Coordinates of C-alpha atoms in Angstrom, one line a residue:
Chain V
X1 CA 228.9 174.1 140.3
X2 CA 231.7 176.3 141.5
X3 CA 232.5 177.4 138.0
X4 CA 229.2 179.3 138.0
X5 CA 231.0 182.2 139.8
X6 CA 232.7 183.1 136.5
X7 CA 229.4 184.0 135.1
X8 CA 229.0 186.9 137.5
X9 CA 231.0 189.5 135.6
X10 CA 229.8 188.3 132.2
X11 CA 226.7 190.5 131.6
X12 CA 228.5 193.7 132.5
X13 CA 231.6 192.6 130.5
X14 CA 229.6 191.8 127.3
X15 CA 227.5 195.0 127.3
X16 CA 230.4 197.2 128.2
X17 CA 232.7 195.7 125.6
X18 CA 230.1 195.8 122.8
X19 CA 228.8 199.3 123.4
X20 CA 231.7 201.2 124.8
X21 CA 235.0 199.5 124.0
X22 CA 234.2 198.2 120.5
X23 CA 232.9 201.6 119.2
X24 CA 236.0 203.5 120.6
X25 CA 238.3 200.8 119.2
X26 CA 236.5 201.1 115.8
X27 CA 236.9 204.9 115.9
X28 CA 240.7 204.2 116.0
X29 CA 240.5 202.0 113.0
X30 CA 238.2 204.3 111.1
X31 CA 240.7 207.1 111.4
X32 CA 243.2 205.2 109.3
X33 CA 240.9 204.8 106.3
X34 CA 239.6 207.0 103.5
X35 CA 235.8 207.2 103.4
X36 CA 233.6 207.2 100.4
X37 CA 230.1 208.2 101.6
X38 CA 229.3 205.7 104.4
X39 CA 231.5 203.0 102.9
X40 CA 235.1 202.5 104.0
X41 CA 237.6 203.2 101.3
X42 CA 241.4 202.6 101.1
X43 CA 243.8 202.4 104.0
X44 CA 245.5 205.7 104.2
X45 CA 247.6 205.4 107.4
X46 CA 248.0 208.7 109.2
X47 CA 246.8 210.8 106.3
X48 CA 243.7 211.9 108.2
X49 CA 245.8 213.1 111.1
X50 CA 248.1 215.0 108.8
X51 CA 245.1 216.7 107.2
X52 CA 243.6 217.6 110.6
X53 CA 246.8 219.3 111.7
X54 CA 248.2 220.8 108.4
X55 CA 245.5 221.6 106.0
X56 CA 243.3 224.7 106.1
X57 CA 240.7 225.2 107.4
X58 CA 240.9 222.0 109.4
X59 CA 244.0 223.0 111.4
X60 CA 242.7 226.5 112.2
X61 CA 239.4 224.9 113.3
X62 CA 241.2 222.5 115.5
X63 CA 243.4 225.0 117.3
X64 CA 240.5 227.4 117.7
X65 CA 238.4 224.8 119.4
X66 CA 241.4 223.5 121.4
X67 CA 242.0 226.9 122.9
X68 CA 238.4 227.1 123.9
X69 CA 238.6 223.8 125.7
X70 CA 241.7 224.9 127.6
X71 CA 239.9 228.1 128.5
X72 CA 236.9 226.0 129.6
X73 CA 239.1 224.0 131.9
X74 CA 240.9 227.0 133.4
X75 CA 237.7 229.0 134.1
X76 CA 235.9 226.0 135.6
X77 CA 238.9 225.2 137.9
X78 CA 239.0 228.7 139.2
X79 CA 235.3 229.7 139.3
X80 CA 233.4 226.5 139.7
X81 CA 235.8 224.6 141.9
X82 CA 237.1 227.7 143.8
X83 CA 233.5 228.7 144.7
X84 CA 232.5 225.1 145.4
X85 CA 235.4 224.6 147.8
X86 CA 234.6 227.9 149.5
X87 CA 231.0 226.9 150.0
X88 CA 232.0 223.4 151.1
X89 CA 234.3 225.0 153.7
X90 CA 231.5 227.2 155.0
X91 CA 229.2 224.3 155.4
X92 CA 232.0 222.2 157.0
X93 CA 232.4 224.9 159.6
X94 CA 228.8 224.4 160.7
X95 CA 226.7 227.1 159.2
X96 CA 223.0 227.2 160.1
X97 CA 220.6 225.9 157.4
X98 CA 223.2 223.7 155.8
X99 CA 220.6 221.1 154.8
X100 CA 218.7 223.8 152.8
X101 CA 221.9 225.2 151.4
X102 CA 223.1 221.8 150.1
X103 CA 219.8 221.3 148.3
X104 CA 219.8 224.8 146.9
X105 CA 223.4 224.5 145.5
X106 CA 222.6 221.1 144.0
X107 CA 219.3 222.1 142.3
X108 CA 220.8 223.2 139.0
X109 CA 222.5 219.9 138.6
X110 CA 219.1 218.2 138.3
X111 CA 218.1 220.0 135.1
X112 CA 218.9 218.5 131.7
X113 CA 221.6 220.5 129.9
X114 CA 219.1 221.2 127.2
X115 CA 216.8 222.8 129.7
X116 CA 219.6 224.9 131.2
X117 CA 220.7 226.0 127.7
X118 CA 217.3 227.3 126.7
X119 CA 216.5 228.7 130.2
X120 CA 219.7 230.8 130.1
X121 CA 219.1 231.7 126.5
X122 CA 215.8 233.3 127.6
X123 CA 217.4 234.9 130.6
X124 CA 220.2 236.4 128.5
X125 CA 218.0 237.6 125.7
X126 CA 219.1 241.1 124.8
X127 CA 215.6 242.6 124.5
X128 CA 213.5 241.0 127.1
X129 CA 215.8 238.8 129.2
X130 CA 215.9 239.0 133.0
X131 CA 219.6 239.7 133.2
X132 CA 219.6 242.9 131.3
X133 CA 216.4 243.9 133.3
X134 CA 218.3 243.3 136.5
X135 CA 221.3 245.4 135.3
X136 CA 219.0 248.2 134.4
X137 CA 217.3 248.1 137.8
X138 CA 220.6 248.4 139.7
X139 CA 221.9 251.2 137.5
X140 CA 224.4 249.2 135.4
X141 CA 222.4 249.6 132.2
X142 CA 225.5 250.3 130.1
X143 CA 226.7 246.8 131.0
X144 CA 223.8 245.1 129.2
X145 CA 224.7 243.6 125.9
X146 CA 223.7 240.6 123.7
X147 CA 225.8 238.2 125.8
X148 CA 225.5 235.2 123.5
X149 CA 225.6 237.2 120.3
X150 CA 228.9 238.9 121.0
X151 CA 232.0 236.9 120.2
X152 CA 233.8 238.5 123.1
X153 CA 231.4 237.4 125.8
X154 CA 229.6 234.3 124.4
X155 CA 232.2 231.6 125.4
X156 CA 232.7 233.0 128.9
X157 CA 228.9 233.2 129.3
X158 CA 228.5 229.6 128.4
X159 CA 231.3 228.5 130.7
X160 CA 229.9 230.4 133.6
X161 CA 226.5 228.8 133.1
X162 CA 228.3 225.5 133.1
X163 CA 229.9 226.5 136.5
X164 CA 226.4 227.4 137.8
X165 CA 225.4 223.9 136.8
X166 CA 228.3 222.1 138.3
X167 CA 229.0 223.9 141.6
X168 CA 226.6 221.8 143.7
X169 CA 228.2 218.5 142.7
X170 CA 231.7 219.8 143.2
X171 CA 230.7 221.2 146.6
X172 CA 229.4 217.8 147.7
X173 CA 232.7 216.1 146.6
X174 CA 234.8 218.7 148.5
X175 CA 232.5 218.5 151.5
X176 CA 232.9 214.7 151.6
X177 CA 236.7 215.2 151.4
X178 CA 236.6 217.8 154.3
X179 CA 234.4 215.5 156.4
X180 CA 236.8 212.6 156.0
X181 CA 239.6 214.5 157.8
X182 CA 240.0 213.1 161.2
X183 CA 239.0 215.6 163.9
X184 CA 242.0 214.8 166.1
X185 CA 244.5 215.9 163.4
X186 CA 242.8 219.3 163.2
X187 CA 242.7 219.5 166.9
X188 CA 246.4 218.7 167.2
X189 CA 247.3 221.3 164.6
X190 CA 245.3 223.9 166.5
X191 CA 247.0 223.1 169.7
X192 CA 250.3 223.6 167.9
X193 CA 249.1 227.1 167.1
X194 CA 247.9 226.8 163.5
X195 CA 245.1 229.2 162.7
X196 CA 243.0 230.5 159.9
X197 CA 244.7 230.6 156.5
X198 CA 247.8 228.7 157.7
X199 CA 245.6 225.9 158.9
X200 CA 243.7 225.8 155.6
X201 CA 246.9 225.8 153.5
X202 CA 249.1 223.5 155.6
X203 CA 246.5 221.1 156.9
X204 CA 243.1 221.1 155.3
X205 CA 244.1 221.4 151.6
X206 CA 246.7 218.6 151.7
X207 CA 244.3 216.3 153.6
X208 CA 241.6 217.1 151.0
X209 CA 243.9 216.0 148.1
X210 CA 241.9 212.9 147.2
X211 CA 238.7 215.0 146.6
X212 CA 240.7 217.7 144.8
X213 CA 242.3 215.1 142.6
X214 CA 239.0 213.6 141.7
X215 CA 237.4 217.0 140.9
X216 CA 240.4 218.1 138.8
X217 CA 240.1 215.0 136.7
X218 CA 236.3 215.3 136.4
X219 CA 236.7 219.0 135.4
X220 CA 239.3 218.2 132.9
X221 CA 237.3 215.4 131.3
X222 CA 234.2 217.7 131.3
X223 CA 236.1 220.6 129.8
X224 CA 237.4 218.5 126.9
X225 CA 234.1 216.8 126.3
X226 CA 232.1 220.0 126.4
X227 CA 229.4 219.6 123.9
X228 CA 225.8 219.8 125.1
X229 CA 225.6 223.3 126.4
X230 CA 227.3 224.8 123.4
X231 CA 225.1 222.8 121.1
X232 CA 221.9 223.7 122.9
X233 CA 222.7 227.4 123.0
X234 CA 224.9 228.1 120.0
X235 CA 224.2 225.3 117.6
X236 CA 226.6 223.0 115.8
X237 CA 228.6 225.9 114.4
X238 CA 229.7 227.3 117.8
X239 CA 228.2 230.7 116.9
X240 CA 228.9 233.5 116.7
X241 CA 231.7 233.0 114.2
X242 CA 233.0 229.8 115.9
X243 CA 233.7 231.8 119.0
X244 CA 232.2 229.1 121.2
X245 CA 233.3 226.1 119.2
X246 CA 234.8 223.2 121.1
X247 CA 236.5 220.0 119.9
X248 CA 233.5 217.9 120.6
X249 CA 231.2 220.3 118.7
X250 CA 233.7 220.3 115.9
X251 CA 233.7 216.5 116.0
X252 CA 229.9 216.4 115.9
X253 CA 229.9 218.7 112.9
X254 CA 232.3 216.5 111.0
X255 CA 230.5 213.3 111.9
X256 CA 226.9 214.3 111.5
X257 CA 226.1 217.7 110.0
X258 CA 228.6 218.3 107.2
X259 CA 227.5 218.0 103.6
X260 CA 230.7 216.3 102.5
X261 CA 230.3 213.1 104.6
X262 CA 232.9 211.2 102.5
X263 CA 235.9 213.3 103.5
X264 CA 235.0 214.0 107.1
X265 CA 234.1 210.6 108.5
X266 CA 237.8 209.6 108.5
X267 CA 238.8 213.0 109.7
X268 CA 236.1 213.0 112.3
X269 CA 237.4 209.7 113.6
X270 CA 241.0 211.1 113.7
X271 CA 239.7 214.0 115.7
X272 CA 238.0 211.6 118.1
X273 CA 241.2 209.7 118.5
X274 CA 243.2 212.9 119.3
X275 CA 240.5 214.0 121.8
X276 CA 240.6 210.5 123.4
X277 CA 244.4 210.7 123.7
X278 CA 244.3 214.1 125.3
X279 CA 241.7 213.1 127.9
X280 CA 243.1 209.7 128.6
X281 CA 246.8 210.7 128.9
X282 CA 246.2 213.9 131.0
X283 CA 243.8 212.2 133.4
X284 CA 246.1 209.3 133.8
X285 CA 249.1 211.6 134.4
X286 CA 247.3 213.9 136.8
X287 CA 246.0 210.9 138.7
X288 CA 249.6 209.6 139.0
X289 CA 251.2 212.9 140.0
X290 CA 248.6 213.9 142.5
X291 CA 248.4 210.5 144.2
X292 CA 252.1 210.8 144.8
X293 CA 251.6 214.1 146.6
X294 CA 248.7 213.0 148.7
X295 CA 249.1 212.9 152.4
X296 CA 248.3 209.5 153.9
X297 CA 246.3 209.4 157.1
Chain B
X1 CA 237.1 226.0 164.7
X2 CA 236.3 229.5 165.9
X3 CA 235.2 232.3 163.7
X4 CA 235.0 236.0 164.5
X5 CA 231.6 237.6 164.5
X6 CA 232.5 239.6 161.3
X7 CA 233.8 236.4 159.7
X8 CA 230.6 234.6 160.6
X9 CA 228.4 237.4 159.1
X10 CA 230.4 237.4 155.9
X11 CA 230.1 233.5 155.7
X12 CA 226.4 233.7 156.0
X13 CA 225.9 236.4 153.4
X14 CA 228.1 234.5 150.9
X15 CA 226.5 231.1 151.6
X16 CA 222.9 232.4 151.2
X17 CA 223.8 234.7 148.3
X18 CA 225.0 231.6 146.3
X19 CA 221.8 229.7 147.3
X20 CA 219.8 232.6 145.8
X21 CA 222.0 232.5 142.7
X22 CA 221.5 228.8 142.3
X23 CA 217.7 228.9 142.9
X24 CA 216.7 232.1 141.2
X25 CA 216.8 231.0 137.6
X26 CA 214.7 228.0 138.5
X27 CA 212.2 230.1 140.3
X28 CA 212.1 232.5 137.4
X29 CA 211.5 229.6 135.0
X30 CA 208.5 228.3 137.0
X31 CA 207.0 231.7 137.7
X32 CA 207.4 232.8 134.1
X33 CA 205.5 229.7 133.0
X34 CA 202.5 230.9 134.9
X35 CA 202.5 234.3 133.3
X36 CA 201.2 235.6 130.0
X37 CA 203.6 236.7 127.3
X38 CA 202.7 240.3 127.9
X39 CA 203.4 240.0 131.6
X40 CA 206.8 238.3 130.9
X41 CA 208.0 241.2 128.8
X42 CA 206.5 244.0 130.9
X43 CA 207.8 242.7 134.3
X44 CA 210.1 239.7 133.8
X45 CA 211.2 239.6 137.4
X46 CA 208.0 239.9 139.4
X47 CA 205.8 237.0 140.5
X48 CA 202.8 236.3 138.4
X49 CA 199.8 238.5 139.1
X50 CA 197.2 236.0 138.4
X51 CA 197.7 232.2 138.7
X52 CA 196.9 230.6 135.3
X53 CA 197.5 227.2 134.0
X54 CA 196.4 228.1 130.4
X55 CA 199.9 227.8 129.1
X56 CA 200.1 224.2 130.3
X57 CA 196.8 223.4 128.6
X58 CA 198.3 224.8 125.4
X59 CA 201.5 222.9 125.9
X60 CA 199.6 219.6 126.5
X61 CA 198.1 220.1 123.0
X62 CA 201.4 221.1 121.4
X63 CA 203.5 218.1 122.5
X64 CA 202.7 214.5 123.5
X65 CA 204.1 215.0 127.0
X66 CA 202.6 211.8 128.3
X67 CA 204.5 209.8 125.7
X68 CA 207.8 211.6 126.5
X69 CA 207.3 211.0 130.2
X70 CA 206.6 207.3 129.7
X71 CA 209.7 206.9 127.4
X72 CA 211.9 208.7 130.0
X73 CA 210.6 206.6 132.8
X74 CA 211.0 203.4 130.8
X75 CA 214.5 204.1 129.6
X76 CA 215.9 205.4 132.9
X77 CA 214.3 202.8 135.1
X78 CA 215.4 199.9 133.0
X79 CA 218.9 201.2 132.5
X80 CA 219.4 201.9 136.2
X81 CA 218.2 198.4 137.1
X82 CA 220.5 196.7 134.6
X83 CA 223.5 198.8 135.6
X84 CA 223.0 198.1 139.3
X85 CA 222.5 194.4 138.9
X86 CA 225.3 193.8 136.4
X87 CA 227.8 196.1 138.1
X88 CA 227.1 194.6 141.5
X89 CA 227.7 191.1 140.2
X90 CA 230.9 192.1 138.5
X91 CA 232.1 194.1 141.5
X92 CA 231.4 191.1 143.8
X93 CA 233.5 188.9 141.5
X94 CA 236.3 191.4 141.3
X95 CA 236.5 192.1 145.0
X96 CA 236.0 188.7 146.4
X97 CA 238.0 186.4 144.2
X98 CA 241.6 186.7 143.0
X99 CA 242.2 184.7 139.8
X100 CA 245.0 185.5 137.5
X101 CA 242.9 187.8 135.4
X102 CA 240.8 189.7 138.0
X103 CA 243.3 192.7 138.2
X104 CA 243.3 192.9 134.5
X105 CA 239.6 192.7 134.2
X106 CA 239.1 195.4 136.8
X107 CA 241.5 197.6 134.9
X108 CA 239.6 196.9 131.7
X109 CA 236.4 198.1 133.3
X110 CA 238.0 201.2 134.8
X111 CA 239.5 202.4 131.5
X112 CA 235.9 203.2 130.7
X113 CA 236.0 206.0 133.2
X114 CA 238.4 207.9 130.9
X115 CA 236.7 207.1 127.6
X116 CA 234.5 209.8 126.4
X117 CA 231.9 207.4 124.8
X118 CA 230.5 210.2 122.7
X119 CA 233.6 209.9 120.6
X120 CA 232.6 206.4 119.5
X121 CA 229.3 207.8 118.2
X122 CA 229.9 207.0 114.5
X123 CA 230.7 203.3 115.0
X124 CA 228.0 203.1 117.6
X125 CA 225.5 204.6 115.1
X126 CA 226.4 201.9 112.5
X127 CA 226.3 199.2 115.1
X128 CA 222.8 200.2 116.2
X129 CA 221.8 200.3 112.6
X130 CA 223.0 196.8 112.0
X131 CA 221.3 195.5 115.1
X132 CA 218.1 197.2 113.9
X133 CA 217.9 199.3 117.0
X134 CA 217.7 202.8 115.5
X135 CA 214.4 204.4 116.5
X136 CA 214.1 202.0 119.4
X137 CA 214.3 202.8 123.1
X138 CA 216.5 199.7 123.5
X139 CA 219.3 201.5 121.8
X140 CA 219.3 204.1 124.7
X141 CA 218.9 201.5 127.4
X142 CA 221.9 199.5 126.1
X143 CA 224.1 202.6 125.8
X144 CA 223.2 204.0 129.2
X145 CA 223.8 200.6 130.7
X146 CA 227.1 200.1 129.0
X147 CA 228.4 203.6 129.8
X148 CA 227.2 203.5 133.4
X149 CA 229.1 200.3 134.1
X150 CA 232.7 201.6 134.7
X151 CA 231.8 204.2 137.4
X152 CA 229.4 201.8 139.0
X153 CA 231.9 198.9 139.1
X154 CA 234.5 201.3 140.5
X155 CA 232.2 202.5 143.3
X156 CA 230.8 199.1 144.2
X157 CA 234.2 197.2 144.1
X158 CA 235.6 199.9 146.5
X159 CA 232.7 199.2 148.8
X160 CA 232.8 195.5 148.7
X161 CA 236.5 195.6 149.6
X162 CA 235.6 197.5 152.8
X163 CA 233.4 194.6 154.1
X164 CA 235.2 192.2 156.4
X165 CA 235.9 188.8 154.8
X166 CA 234.8 187.0 158.1
X167 CA 231.2 187.8 157.3
X168 CA 231.4 185.8 154.1
X169 CA 233.3 183.0 155.7
X170 CA 230.7 182.6 158.4
X171 CA 228.0 182.5 155.8
X172 CA 229.9 179.8 153.8
X173 CA 230.3 177.7 156.9
X174 CA 226.5 177.9 157.3
X175 CA 226.3 176.4 153.9
X176 CA 225.6 179.5 151.7
X177 CA 226.5 179.3 148.0
X178 CA 228.3 182.1 146.1
X179 CA 224.9 183.4 145.0
X180 CA 223.5 183.3 148.5
X181 CA 226.5 185.1 149.9
X182 CA 226.2 187.8 147.3
X183 CA 222.4 188.2 147.5
X184 CA 221.6 187.7 151.1
X185 CA 224.8 188.7 153.0
X186 CA 226.7 191.3 151.0
X187 CA 224.1 193.2 149.0
X188 CA 222.2 194.4 152.0
X189 CA 225.4 195.7 153.5
X190 CA 226.4 197.9 150.5
X191 CA 223.1 199.7 150.3
X192 CA 224.7 203.2 150.5
X193 CA 226.9 202.4 147.6
X194 CA 223.9 201.0 145.6
X195 CA 222.1 204.2 146.3
X196 CA 225.0 206.2 144.9
X197 CA 225.1 204.1 141.8
X198 CA 221.3 204.4 141.3
X199 CA 221.3 208.2 141.7
X200 CA 224.3 209.0 139.5
X201 CA 223.0 206.8 136.7
X202 CA 219.4 207.9 137.0
X203 CA 220.3 211.6 136.7
X204 CA 222.4 210.8 133.7
X205 CA 219.9 208.7 131.9
X206 CA 217.0 211.0 132.7
X207 CA 218.7 214.1 131.5
X208 CA 220.8 213.0 128.5
X209 CA 219.8 214.3 125.2
X210 CA 222.8 213.5 123.0
X211 CA 222.0 209.8 122.3
X212 CA 218.2 210.3 121.8
X213 CA 219.0 213.2 119.5
X214 CA 221.0 210.8 117.3
X215 CA 219.2 207.5 117.7
X216 CA 215.5 208.5 117.9
X217 CA 213.7 210.1 115.1
X218 CA 210.1 209.1 115.7
X219 CA 208.2 211.7 117.7
X220 CA 206.3 209.2 119.9
X221 CA 209.6 207.6 121.0
X222 CA 211.4 210.7 122.2
X223 CA 212.4 211.2 125.8
X224 CA 211.5 214.4 127.7
X225 CA 214.7 216.5 126.9
X226 CA 214.7 215.8 123.2
X227 CA 210.9 215.9 122.9
X228 CA 210.8 219.4 124.4
X229 CA 213.4 220.7 121.9
X230 CA 210.6 220.8 119.3
X231 CA 209.0 223.7 121.1
X232 CA 212.1 225.9 120.7
X233 CA 212.0 225.7 116.9
X234 CA 208.3 226.1 116.5
X235 CA 207.2 228.5 119.2
X236 CA 210.1 230.8 119.2
X237 CA 208.2 233.9 120.3
X238 CA 205.8 232.3 122.8
X239 CA 208.0 232.7 125.9
X240 CA 205.4 231.5 128.4
X241 CA 205.0 228.3 126.5
X242 CA 208.8 227.9 126.3
X243 CA 209.1 228.4 130.1
X244 CA 206.2 226.0 130.6
X245 CA 208.0 223.4 128.5
X246 CA 211.2 223.8 130.5
X247 CA 209.4 223.6 133.7
X248 CA 207.6 220.4 132.6
X249 CA 210.9 218.8 131.6
X250 CA 212.5 219.6 134.9
X251 CA 209.6 218.9 137.2
X252 CA 209.7 215.1 137.5
X253 CA 213.4 215.2 138.5
X254 CA 212.9 218.1 141.0
X255 CA 209.9 216.3 142.6
X256 CA 211.9 213.1 143.0
X257 CA 214.9 215.0 144.4
X258 CA 212.8 216.9 147.0
X259 CA 211.2 213.7 148.1
X260 CA 214.5 211.9 148.6
X261 CA 217.0 214.7 149.1
X262 CA 218.6 213.1 152.1
X263 CA 219.4 209.8 150.2
X264 CA 220.5 211.9 147.3
X265 CA 223.0 213.9 149.3
X266 CA 224.4 210.9 151.3
X267 CA 224.3 208.6 148.3
X268 CA 226.1 211.0 146.0
X269 CA 229.0 211.4 148.4
X270 CA 229.1 208.0 149.9
X271 CA 231.1 206.4 147.2
X272 CA 232.9 209.5 145.9
X273 CA 235.9 209.8 148.1
X274 CA 237.0 206.3 149.0

């Protein structure tokens, strides 16, 4: 009966292969064919990729959305992860009420993105929303504007809301990283005269590298998958004027909501493949590079 | 580490200011749901003057909340159960045995961490259609289970590896089978990691709206997040109803969280930085 042990990984393997690996693999295949309606047409090789990158308006749409994804990543790294690390550091240094603080920071993460989208839409409403009311109360009335209706502010507003959502989780990861640093290492550094910023920079940050690596990869994947919040708040066109469009929203538009389903199913799959390659290669590379720089303890 | 008095004061101000920033929109959502529309527009920031549940009564009539709630509970619970059992079995195999193929199999599972499964949505849609699972809660359960497996196998395998092999050897000398070692000896020891897996996957399955948006058309089969979306098209100007809808979607998760916040916090970080 010893062979029975080989049945252990089987249920996980079957479900995972069928509903994760097979669809992704098929998307690769789909991208190489022409599509007539929902029936697969002729094999066209890399034609769909050529169209995606060289034919208007597809290429403009692609680069527009791509820029937004990069912006998403940069702002989240600085704002979300920066603040989250700061807060984790404060709690690590034993602040009173840290139990309450952790719960408070994490609360937004419990809400469905769809709830967050609509909640903030109501808060940012130009006429009756709470944000403009607050601005008026503290004498910054001229700052108030239709945040989501203005192409200059809409994308940033959405990304900041995403940061609001994600800070609690990032904070917990960083805190776990900080708490895994052995006390005696910090003590030894302190006896050697390391203080304040120097301590943070030379000791704590390098020792936190595993947590920072993980959060960087998470943030990157999130930024390049960004879909829900944009869809919930600005619809499948990334309004206003595609100013909040992301690659995943563009993909959704091609796959599900375009009138000309025949052309775009192959193109949509090509876009999915490109997106998969970006996420896969960058997260593999950053994992490799950052593992090399990590300090062992 | 020591901090100066000034530094300490600044720390406290910052830490609590961010707590306010995190909580305020949620408090605003709940308090607005208890107001009338007039009150929301006249004084959006103040607490409700009179406590009234009228909006909730109206909401109850507008959407089949009980159905949505049941669907969400059914889908999330079953998905989490399947993920946990299947992943634990796979992780046990991967961490305790070394056949030629175990390393490759582990890698195969882990690739899933980097695959954005949403990108496979078109083939997935056609697959579900062929299996006759469109408009069925099983489509959601299968997808959440499948997409939850990589992270869960990753966390659980890491944990199994930290357990000393002697435990298992002792159990085997006492005559335990593979299954008994797994079920009676090792599983109880990895409880913190199991909690992590349960929590991560539960939050995900409960809150997701992408897959139900695409797979579920029938009103009575919608989960809470998608079901509530209806309100935002139909009752665009009734803000108190909208806030009540948001509150009602968020409430079950908030209640569970507040009841089990300690396990939540420890669980979420237990497997994260290994």
